[in-house]
Coordinates of C-alpha atoms and ligand atoms in Angstrom, one line a residue:
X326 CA 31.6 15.0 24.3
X327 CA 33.3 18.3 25.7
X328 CA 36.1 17.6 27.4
X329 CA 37.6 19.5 30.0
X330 CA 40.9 19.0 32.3
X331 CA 40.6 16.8 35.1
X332 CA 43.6 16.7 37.3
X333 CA 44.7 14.3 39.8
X334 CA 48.3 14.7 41.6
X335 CA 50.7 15.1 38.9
X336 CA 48.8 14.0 35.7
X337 CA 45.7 15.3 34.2
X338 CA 43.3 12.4 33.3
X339 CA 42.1 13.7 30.2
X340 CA 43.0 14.9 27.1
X341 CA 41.4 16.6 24.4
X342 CA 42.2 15.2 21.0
X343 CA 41.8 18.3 18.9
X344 CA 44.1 20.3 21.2
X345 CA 46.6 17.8 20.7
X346 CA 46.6 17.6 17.2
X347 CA 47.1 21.7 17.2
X348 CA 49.9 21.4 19.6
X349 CA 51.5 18.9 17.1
X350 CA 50.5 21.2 14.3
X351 CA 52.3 24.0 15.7
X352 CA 55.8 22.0 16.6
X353 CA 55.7 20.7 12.7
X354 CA 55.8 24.4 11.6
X355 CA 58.3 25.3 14.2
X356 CA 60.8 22.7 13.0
X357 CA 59.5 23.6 8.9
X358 CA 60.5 27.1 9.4
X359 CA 63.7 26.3 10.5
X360 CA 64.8 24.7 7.0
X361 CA 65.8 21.3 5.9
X362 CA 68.7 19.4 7.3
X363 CA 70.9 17.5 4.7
X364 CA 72.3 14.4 6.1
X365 CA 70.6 13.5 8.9
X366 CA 69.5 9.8 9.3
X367 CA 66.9 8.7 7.1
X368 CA 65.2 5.6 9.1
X369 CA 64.5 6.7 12.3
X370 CA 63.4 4.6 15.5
X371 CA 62.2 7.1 18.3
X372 CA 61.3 4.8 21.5
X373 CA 59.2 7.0 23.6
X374 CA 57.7 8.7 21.0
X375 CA 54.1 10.3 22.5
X376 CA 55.1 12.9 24.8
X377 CA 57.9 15.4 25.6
X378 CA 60.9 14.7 24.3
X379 CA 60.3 11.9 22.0
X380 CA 57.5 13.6 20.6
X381 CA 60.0 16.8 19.8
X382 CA 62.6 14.0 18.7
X383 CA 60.4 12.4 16.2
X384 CA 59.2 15.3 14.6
X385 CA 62.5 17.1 14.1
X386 CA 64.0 13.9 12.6
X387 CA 60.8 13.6 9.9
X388 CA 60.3 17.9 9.7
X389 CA 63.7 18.8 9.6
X390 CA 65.8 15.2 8.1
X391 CA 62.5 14.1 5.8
X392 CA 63.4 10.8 7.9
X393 CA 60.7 7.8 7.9
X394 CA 60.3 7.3 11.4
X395 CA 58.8 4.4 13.4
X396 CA 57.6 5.3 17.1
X397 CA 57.4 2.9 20.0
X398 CA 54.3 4.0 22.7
X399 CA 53.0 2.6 25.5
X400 CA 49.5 5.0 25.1
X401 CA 45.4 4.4 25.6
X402 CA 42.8 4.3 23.1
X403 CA 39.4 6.1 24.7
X404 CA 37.2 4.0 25.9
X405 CA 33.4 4.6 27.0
X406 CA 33.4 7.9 28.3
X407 CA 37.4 8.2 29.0
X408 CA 39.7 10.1 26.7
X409 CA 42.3 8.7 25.1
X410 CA 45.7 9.3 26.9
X411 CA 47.4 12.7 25.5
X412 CA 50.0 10.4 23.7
X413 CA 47.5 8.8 22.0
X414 CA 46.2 11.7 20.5
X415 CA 49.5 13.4 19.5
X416 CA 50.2 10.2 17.5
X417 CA 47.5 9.9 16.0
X418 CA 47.7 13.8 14.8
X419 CA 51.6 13.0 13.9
X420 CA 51.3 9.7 11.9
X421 CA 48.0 12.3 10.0
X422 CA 50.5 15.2 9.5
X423 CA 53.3 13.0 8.1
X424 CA 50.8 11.0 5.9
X425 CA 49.3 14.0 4.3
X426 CA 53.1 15.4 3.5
X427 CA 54.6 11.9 2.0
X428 CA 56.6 11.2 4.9
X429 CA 56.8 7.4 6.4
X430 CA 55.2 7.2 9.9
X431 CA 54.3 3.6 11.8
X432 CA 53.4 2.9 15.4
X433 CA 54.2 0.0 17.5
X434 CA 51.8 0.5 21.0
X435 CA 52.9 -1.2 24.2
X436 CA 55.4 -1.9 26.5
X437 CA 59.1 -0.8 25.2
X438 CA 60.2 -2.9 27.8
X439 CA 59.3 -6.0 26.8
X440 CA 61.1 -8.3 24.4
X441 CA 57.4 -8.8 22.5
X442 CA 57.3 -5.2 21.6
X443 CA 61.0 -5.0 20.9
X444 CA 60.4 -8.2 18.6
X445 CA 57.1 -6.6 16.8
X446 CA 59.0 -3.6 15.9
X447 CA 61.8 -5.8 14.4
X448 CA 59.4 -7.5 12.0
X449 CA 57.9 -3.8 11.3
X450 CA 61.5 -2.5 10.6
X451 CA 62.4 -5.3 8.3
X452 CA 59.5 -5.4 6.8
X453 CA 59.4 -1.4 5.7
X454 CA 62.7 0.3 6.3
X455 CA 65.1 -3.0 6.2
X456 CA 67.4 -1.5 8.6
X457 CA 67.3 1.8 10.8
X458 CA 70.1 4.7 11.0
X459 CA 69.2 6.5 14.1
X460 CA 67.6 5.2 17.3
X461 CA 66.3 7.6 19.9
X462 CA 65.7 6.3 23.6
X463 CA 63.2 8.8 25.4
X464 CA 61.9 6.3 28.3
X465 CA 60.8 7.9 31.0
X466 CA 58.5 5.5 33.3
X467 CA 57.9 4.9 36.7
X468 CA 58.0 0.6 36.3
X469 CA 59.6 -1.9 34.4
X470 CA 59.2 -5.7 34.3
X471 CA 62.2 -7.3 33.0
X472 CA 62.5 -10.6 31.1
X473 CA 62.5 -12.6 34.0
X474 CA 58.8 -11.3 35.5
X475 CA 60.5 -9.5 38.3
X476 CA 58.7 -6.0 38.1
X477 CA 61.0 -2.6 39.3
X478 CA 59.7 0.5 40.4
X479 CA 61.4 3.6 40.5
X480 CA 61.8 6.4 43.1
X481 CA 62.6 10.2 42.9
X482 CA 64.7 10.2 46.3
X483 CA 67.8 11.5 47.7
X484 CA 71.3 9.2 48.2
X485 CA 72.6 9.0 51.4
X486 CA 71.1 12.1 53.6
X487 CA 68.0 13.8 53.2
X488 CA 67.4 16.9 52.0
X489 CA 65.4 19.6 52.9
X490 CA 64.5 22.7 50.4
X491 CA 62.0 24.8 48.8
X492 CA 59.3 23.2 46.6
X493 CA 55.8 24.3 45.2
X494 CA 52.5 22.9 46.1
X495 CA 51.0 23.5 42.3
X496 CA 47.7 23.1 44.1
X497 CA 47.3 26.1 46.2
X498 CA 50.7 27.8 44.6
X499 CA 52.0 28.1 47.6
X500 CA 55.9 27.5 48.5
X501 CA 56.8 25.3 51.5
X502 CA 59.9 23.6 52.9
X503 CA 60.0 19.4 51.9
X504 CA 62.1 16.7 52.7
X505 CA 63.3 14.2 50.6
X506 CA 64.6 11.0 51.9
X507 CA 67.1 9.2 51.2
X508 CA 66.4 5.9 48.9
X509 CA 67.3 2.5 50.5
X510 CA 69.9 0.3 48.4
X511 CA 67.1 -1.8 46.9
X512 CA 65.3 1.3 45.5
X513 CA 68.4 3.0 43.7
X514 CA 69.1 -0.6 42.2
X515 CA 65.4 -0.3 40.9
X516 CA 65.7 3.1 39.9
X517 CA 69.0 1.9 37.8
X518 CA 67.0 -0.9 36.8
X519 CA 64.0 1.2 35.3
X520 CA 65.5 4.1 34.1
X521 CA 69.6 3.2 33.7
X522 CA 70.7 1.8 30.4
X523 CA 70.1 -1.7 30.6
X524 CA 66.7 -1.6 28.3
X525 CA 68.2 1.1 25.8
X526 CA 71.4 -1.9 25.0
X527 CA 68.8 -4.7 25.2
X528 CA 67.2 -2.6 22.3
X529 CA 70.0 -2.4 20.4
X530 CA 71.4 -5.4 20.7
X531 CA 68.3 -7.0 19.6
X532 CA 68.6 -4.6 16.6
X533 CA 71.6 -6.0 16.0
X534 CA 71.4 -9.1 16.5
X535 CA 68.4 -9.2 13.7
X536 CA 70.6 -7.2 11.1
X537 CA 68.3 -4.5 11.4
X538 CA 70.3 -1.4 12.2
X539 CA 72.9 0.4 10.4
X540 CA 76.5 0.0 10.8
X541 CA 77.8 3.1 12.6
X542 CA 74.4 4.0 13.1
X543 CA 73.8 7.1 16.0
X544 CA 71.6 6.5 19.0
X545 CA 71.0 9.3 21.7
X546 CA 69.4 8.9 25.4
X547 CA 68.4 12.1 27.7
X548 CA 69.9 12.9 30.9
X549 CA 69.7 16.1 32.8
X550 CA 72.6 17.5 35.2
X551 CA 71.1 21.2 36.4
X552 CA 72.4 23.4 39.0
X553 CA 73.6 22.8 42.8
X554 CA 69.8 23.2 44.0
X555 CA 68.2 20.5 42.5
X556 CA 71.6 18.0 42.6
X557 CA 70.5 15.8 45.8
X558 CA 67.4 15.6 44.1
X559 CA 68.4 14.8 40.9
X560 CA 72.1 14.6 39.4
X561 CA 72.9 13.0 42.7
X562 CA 69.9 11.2 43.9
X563 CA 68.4 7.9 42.5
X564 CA 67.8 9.1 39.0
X565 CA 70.9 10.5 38.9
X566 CA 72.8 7.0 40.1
X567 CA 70.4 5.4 36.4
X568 CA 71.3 8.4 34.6
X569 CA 75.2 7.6 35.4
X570 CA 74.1 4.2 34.3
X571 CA 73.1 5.7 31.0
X572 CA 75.8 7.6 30.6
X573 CA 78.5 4.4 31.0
X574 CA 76.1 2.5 28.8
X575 CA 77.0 5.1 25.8
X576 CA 80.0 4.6 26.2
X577 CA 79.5 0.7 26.4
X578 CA 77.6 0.5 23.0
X579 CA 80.0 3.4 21.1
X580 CA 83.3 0.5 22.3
X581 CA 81.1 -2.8 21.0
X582 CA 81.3 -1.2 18.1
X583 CA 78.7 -0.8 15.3
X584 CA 76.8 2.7 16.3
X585 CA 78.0 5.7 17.8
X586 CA 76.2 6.5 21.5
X587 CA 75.4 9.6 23.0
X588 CA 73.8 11.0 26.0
X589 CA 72.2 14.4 25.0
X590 CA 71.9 16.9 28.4
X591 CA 68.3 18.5 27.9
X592 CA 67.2 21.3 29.5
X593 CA 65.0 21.2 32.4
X594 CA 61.0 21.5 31.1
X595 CA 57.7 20.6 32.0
X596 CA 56.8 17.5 30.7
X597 CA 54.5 14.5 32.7
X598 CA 57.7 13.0 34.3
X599 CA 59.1 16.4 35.3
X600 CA 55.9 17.5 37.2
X601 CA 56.2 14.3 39.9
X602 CA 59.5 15.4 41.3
X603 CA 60.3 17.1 44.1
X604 CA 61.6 20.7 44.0
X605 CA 62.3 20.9 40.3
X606 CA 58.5 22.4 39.1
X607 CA 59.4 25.5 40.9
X608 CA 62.9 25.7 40.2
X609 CA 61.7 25.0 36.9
X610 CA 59.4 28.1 37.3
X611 CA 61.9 30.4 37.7
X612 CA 64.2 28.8 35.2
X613 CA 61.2 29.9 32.5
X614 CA 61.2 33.5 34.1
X615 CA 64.6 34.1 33.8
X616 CA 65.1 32.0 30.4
X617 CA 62.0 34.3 28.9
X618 CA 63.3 37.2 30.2
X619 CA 66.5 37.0 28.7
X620 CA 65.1 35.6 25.3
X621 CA 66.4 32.2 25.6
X622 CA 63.8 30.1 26.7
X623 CA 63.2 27.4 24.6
X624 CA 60.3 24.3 25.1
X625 CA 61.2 20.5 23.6
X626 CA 60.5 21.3 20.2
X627 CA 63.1 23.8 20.0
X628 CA 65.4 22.3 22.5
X629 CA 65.0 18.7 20.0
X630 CA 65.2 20.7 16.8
X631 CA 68.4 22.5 17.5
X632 CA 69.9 18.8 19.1
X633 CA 69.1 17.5 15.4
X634 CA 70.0 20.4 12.9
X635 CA 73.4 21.6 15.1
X636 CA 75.0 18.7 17.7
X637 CA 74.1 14.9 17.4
X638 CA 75.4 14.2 13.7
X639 CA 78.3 16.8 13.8
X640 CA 79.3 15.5 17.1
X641 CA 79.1 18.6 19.1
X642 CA 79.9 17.4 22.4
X643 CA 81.3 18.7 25.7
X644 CA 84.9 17.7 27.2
X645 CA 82.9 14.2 28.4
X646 CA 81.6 13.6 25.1
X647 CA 77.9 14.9 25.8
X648 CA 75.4 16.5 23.7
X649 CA 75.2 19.6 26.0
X650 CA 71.3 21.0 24.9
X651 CA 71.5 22.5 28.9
X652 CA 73.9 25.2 27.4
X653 CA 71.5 27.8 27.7
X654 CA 70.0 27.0 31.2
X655 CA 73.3 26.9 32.3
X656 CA 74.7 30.1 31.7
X657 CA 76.6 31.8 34.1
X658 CA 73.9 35.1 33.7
X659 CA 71.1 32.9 33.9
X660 CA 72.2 30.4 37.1
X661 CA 73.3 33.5 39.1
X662 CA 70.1 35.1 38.4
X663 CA 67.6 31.4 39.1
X664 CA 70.2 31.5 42.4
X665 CA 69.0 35.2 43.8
X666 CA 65.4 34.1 42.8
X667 CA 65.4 31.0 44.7
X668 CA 67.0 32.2 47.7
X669 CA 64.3 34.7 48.0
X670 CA 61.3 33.4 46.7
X671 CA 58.0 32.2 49.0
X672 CA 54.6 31.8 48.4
X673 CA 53.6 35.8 48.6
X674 CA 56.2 36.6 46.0
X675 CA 55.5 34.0 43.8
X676 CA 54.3 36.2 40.6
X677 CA 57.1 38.3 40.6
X678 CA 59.9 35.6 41.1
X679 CA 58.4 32.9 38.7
X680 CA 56.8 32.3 35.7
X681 CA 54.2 30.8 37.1
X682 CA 51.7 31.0 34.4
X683 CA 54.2 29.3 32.2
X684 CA 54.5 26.7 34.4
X685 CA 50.5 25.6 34.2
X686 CA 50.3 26.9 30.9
X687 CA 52.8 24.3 29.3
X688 CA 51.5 21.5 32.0
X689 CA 47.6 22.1 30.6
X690 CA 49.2 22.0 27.5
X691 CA 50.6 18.3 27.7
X692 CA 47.0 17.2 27.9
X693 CA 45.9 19.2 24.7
X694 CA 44.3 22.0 26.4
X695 CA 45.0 25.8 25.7
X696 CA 45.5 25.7 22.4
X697 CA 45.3 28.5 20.0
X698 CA 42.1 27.9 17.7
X699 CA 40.4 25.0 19.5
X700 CA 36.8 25.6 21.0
X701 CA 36.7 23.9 24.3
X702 CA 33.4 24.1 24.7
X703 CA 31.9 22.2 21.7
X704 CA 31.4 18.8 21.3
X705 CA 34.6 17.1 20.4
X706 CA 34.9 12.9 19.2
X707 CA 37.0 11.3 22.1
X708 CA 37.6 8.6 19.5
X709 CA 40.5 8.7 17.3
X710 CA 42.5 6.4 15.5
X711 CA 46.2 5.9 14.9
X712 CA 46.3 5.4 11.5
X713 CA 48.9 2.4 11.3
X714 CA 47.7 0.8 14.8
X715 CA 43.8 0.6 13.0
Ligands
NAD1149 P1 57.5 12.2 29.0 O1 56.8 11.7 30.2 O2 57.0 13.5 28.4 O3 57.7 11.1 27.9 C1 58.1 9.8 28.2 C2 57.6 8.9 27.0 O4 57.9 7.6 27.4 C3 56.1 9.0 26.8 O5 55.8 9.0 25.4 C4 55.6 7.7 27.4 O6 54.4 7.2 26.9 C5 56.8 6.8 27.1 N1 56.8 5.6 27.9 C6 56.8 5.4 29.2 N2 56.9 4.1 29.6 C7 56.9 3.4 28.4 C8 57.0 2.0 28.1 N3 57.0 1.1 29.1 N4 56.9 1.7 26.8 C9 56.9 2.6 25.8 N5 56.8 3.9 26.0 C10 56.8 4.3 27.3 O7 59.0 12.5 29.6 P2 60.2 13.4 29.1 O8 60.4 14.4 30.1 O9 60.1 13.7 27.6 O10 61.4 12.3 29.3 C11 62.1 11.7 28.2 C12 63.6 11.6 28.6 O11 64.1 12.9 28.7 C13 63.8 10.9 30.0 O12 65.0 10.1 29.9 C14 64.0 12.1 30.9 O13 64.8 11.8 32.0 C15 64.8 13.0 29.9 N6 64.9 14.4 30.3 C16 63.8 15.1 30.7 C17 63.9 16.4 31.1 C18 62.7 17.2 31.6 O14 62.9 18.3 32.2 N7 61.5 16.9 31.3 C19 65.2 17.1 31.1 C20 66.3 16.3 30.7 C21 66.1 15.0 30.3

């Protein structure tokens, strides 16, 4: 069928499976033509693996490392008329690529959070790898039912006060003044809950426990910190209150002993979980105007590649002991510069203060659509298998 974007809120409810595959294509070259990486782990477990940063992670650690890497989704097959979810897609293209260059690449498809799935990709690891040597947690979801049934959602909110700024209705691009309020108690313990770092120590204890991870093997989670503007929103809103929860959790699992945990700061991009939070698409707009004006803009490919070939196995890390990928969004030149855009920016100056196009450029883009080389107007098969899910 031909398959066009259809967007709803935040997420766009297609995908196109060829524009995937080209958009996987294109972050496998970027990672080839930055050379081989001696000594990086071999046996990777990327859990989050489809989209954004997990994506990035898993392709750097097989591109760059030559690693075997085993991905943990939670994505949709098409069915009927519907497309398979974007995830889907890129999988399938990546477990392709990485059969047709020798490298090891297996799926495990459903919920991360479970102890089914964490017990399916035991058996896998055993099975193939014996043990893993690098485990990569890239969660980012809106719900999680824990072990006992009792399901958690989590909220994008402020802590204490509201707070009132600039944000951008993507729909109409125009800017307008919103609110946040604050979350109650009960939703920054299910925020904790959903996206702290409970799950990502259940996983490796599990692994543990099973003898099926490395001693002193490295594990990484994502955070994001970002500038004063987007703090009540983020660093210091619910997410932020799990993100400290992943941060003490590294440092939890590094004193247990046995692996060596970090928390790598990523820069601020648009991926599907960045889109559905207040204020940051259009401070992330600007961010990408000033980042490309400057030369230093960089998407998760790059931002993944350079956290595998330069910090997380040399232990580049700031005073805290983070991986600090952020370093270039948080240049002095560049914050000062996001600041003067921001304070001045509405919705009849919106071209020449952010990088709007970017912006819907990179969102289409998470969906497979605008790729380089793909006709989307011919008839494309929405059906498309993941090789070691068939
Ligand atoms: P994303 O939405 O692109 O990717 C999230 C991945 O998690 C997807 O592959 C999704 O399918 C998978 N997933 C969700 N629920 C799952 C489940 N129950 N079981 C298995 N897989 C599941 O998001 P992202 O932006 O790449 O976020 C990844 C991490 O990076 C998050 O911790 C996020 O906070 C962090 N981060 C993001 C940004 C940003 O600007 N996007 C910046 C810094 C840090």
């Amino acid at each position: 069928m031909v398959i066009k974007p259809k967007v709803r809120g935040f997420i766009c409810t297609t995908a196109h499976p060829q524009g995937c595959k080209a958009i996987v294509k294109e972050q496998i070259d970027h990672v080839k033509a930055q050379g081989h990486t001696e000594n990086s782990p071999k046996k990777v477990l990327v859990i989050g693996a489809s989209m954004g940063y997990g994506l990035a992670t898993r392709i750097s650690a097989a591109y760059s490392g030559g690693a075997a890497t085993i991905g943990v989704i939670f994505d949709k097959p098409a069915s009927g008329n519907r497309t398979a979810t974007a995830g889907w897609y890129n999988t399938a293209a990546f477990e392709q690529f990485a059969a047709e260059d020798g490298l090891y690449a297996k799926t495990i498809n459903g919920d991360a959070y479970s102890r089914e799935i964490k017990e399916k990709t035991i058996e896998l690891i055993k099975k193939d790898l014996g043990k893993v040597d690098c485990v990569v947690y890239s969660l980012a979801a809106p719900r999680r039912t824990t072990a006992d049934g009792v399901q958690y959602t989590s909220v994008l909110k402020t802590v204490g006060q509201p707070y009132t700024n600039k944000t951008i209705n993507l729909k109409d691009n125009t800017v307008n003044d919103i609110t946040v309020e604050p979350a109650t108690e009960e939703e920054i313990t299910a925020t904790v809950k959903v996206m702290g770092g409970e799950d990502w120590k259940d996983w490796i204890d599990a692994l543990k426990a099973a003898d099926a991870i490395e001693d002193n093997a490295v594990t990484v989670a994502y955070s994001y910190i970002g500038p004063d503007i987007t703090h009540p929103m983020y660093a210091d809103g619910s997410i932020g209150k799990a993100k400290d929860h992943l941060f003490e959790t590294a440092k939890e699992l590094t004193k247990n002993g046995g692996v060596r945990a970090y928390i790598s700061v990523n820069k601020a991009l648009v991926t599907q979980s960045s889109a559905a939070i207040p204020i940051v698409p259009l401070y992330i707009s600007i961010l990408y105007k000033v980042m490309k004006e400057k030369g230093v803009h960089e998407g998760c490919i790059e931002q993944m590649c350079r956290m595998w070939n330069e910090k997380l196995f040399a232990g580049v890390t700031d005073d805290e002991g983070r991986i600090r990928m952020d370093d270039l969004e948080m240049q002095d030149d560049v914050q000062s510069e996001v600041h003067k855009l921001w304070t001045e920016i509405a919705t009849d100056n919106l071209d020449t203060h952010a990088d709007l196009e970017g912006y819907h450029t990179d969102f289409y883009r998470l969906f497979g659509f605008g790729a380089d080389g793909v006709d989307y107007d011919e008839d494309t098969d929405q059906n498309v298998t993941i090789p070691s899910l068939m």
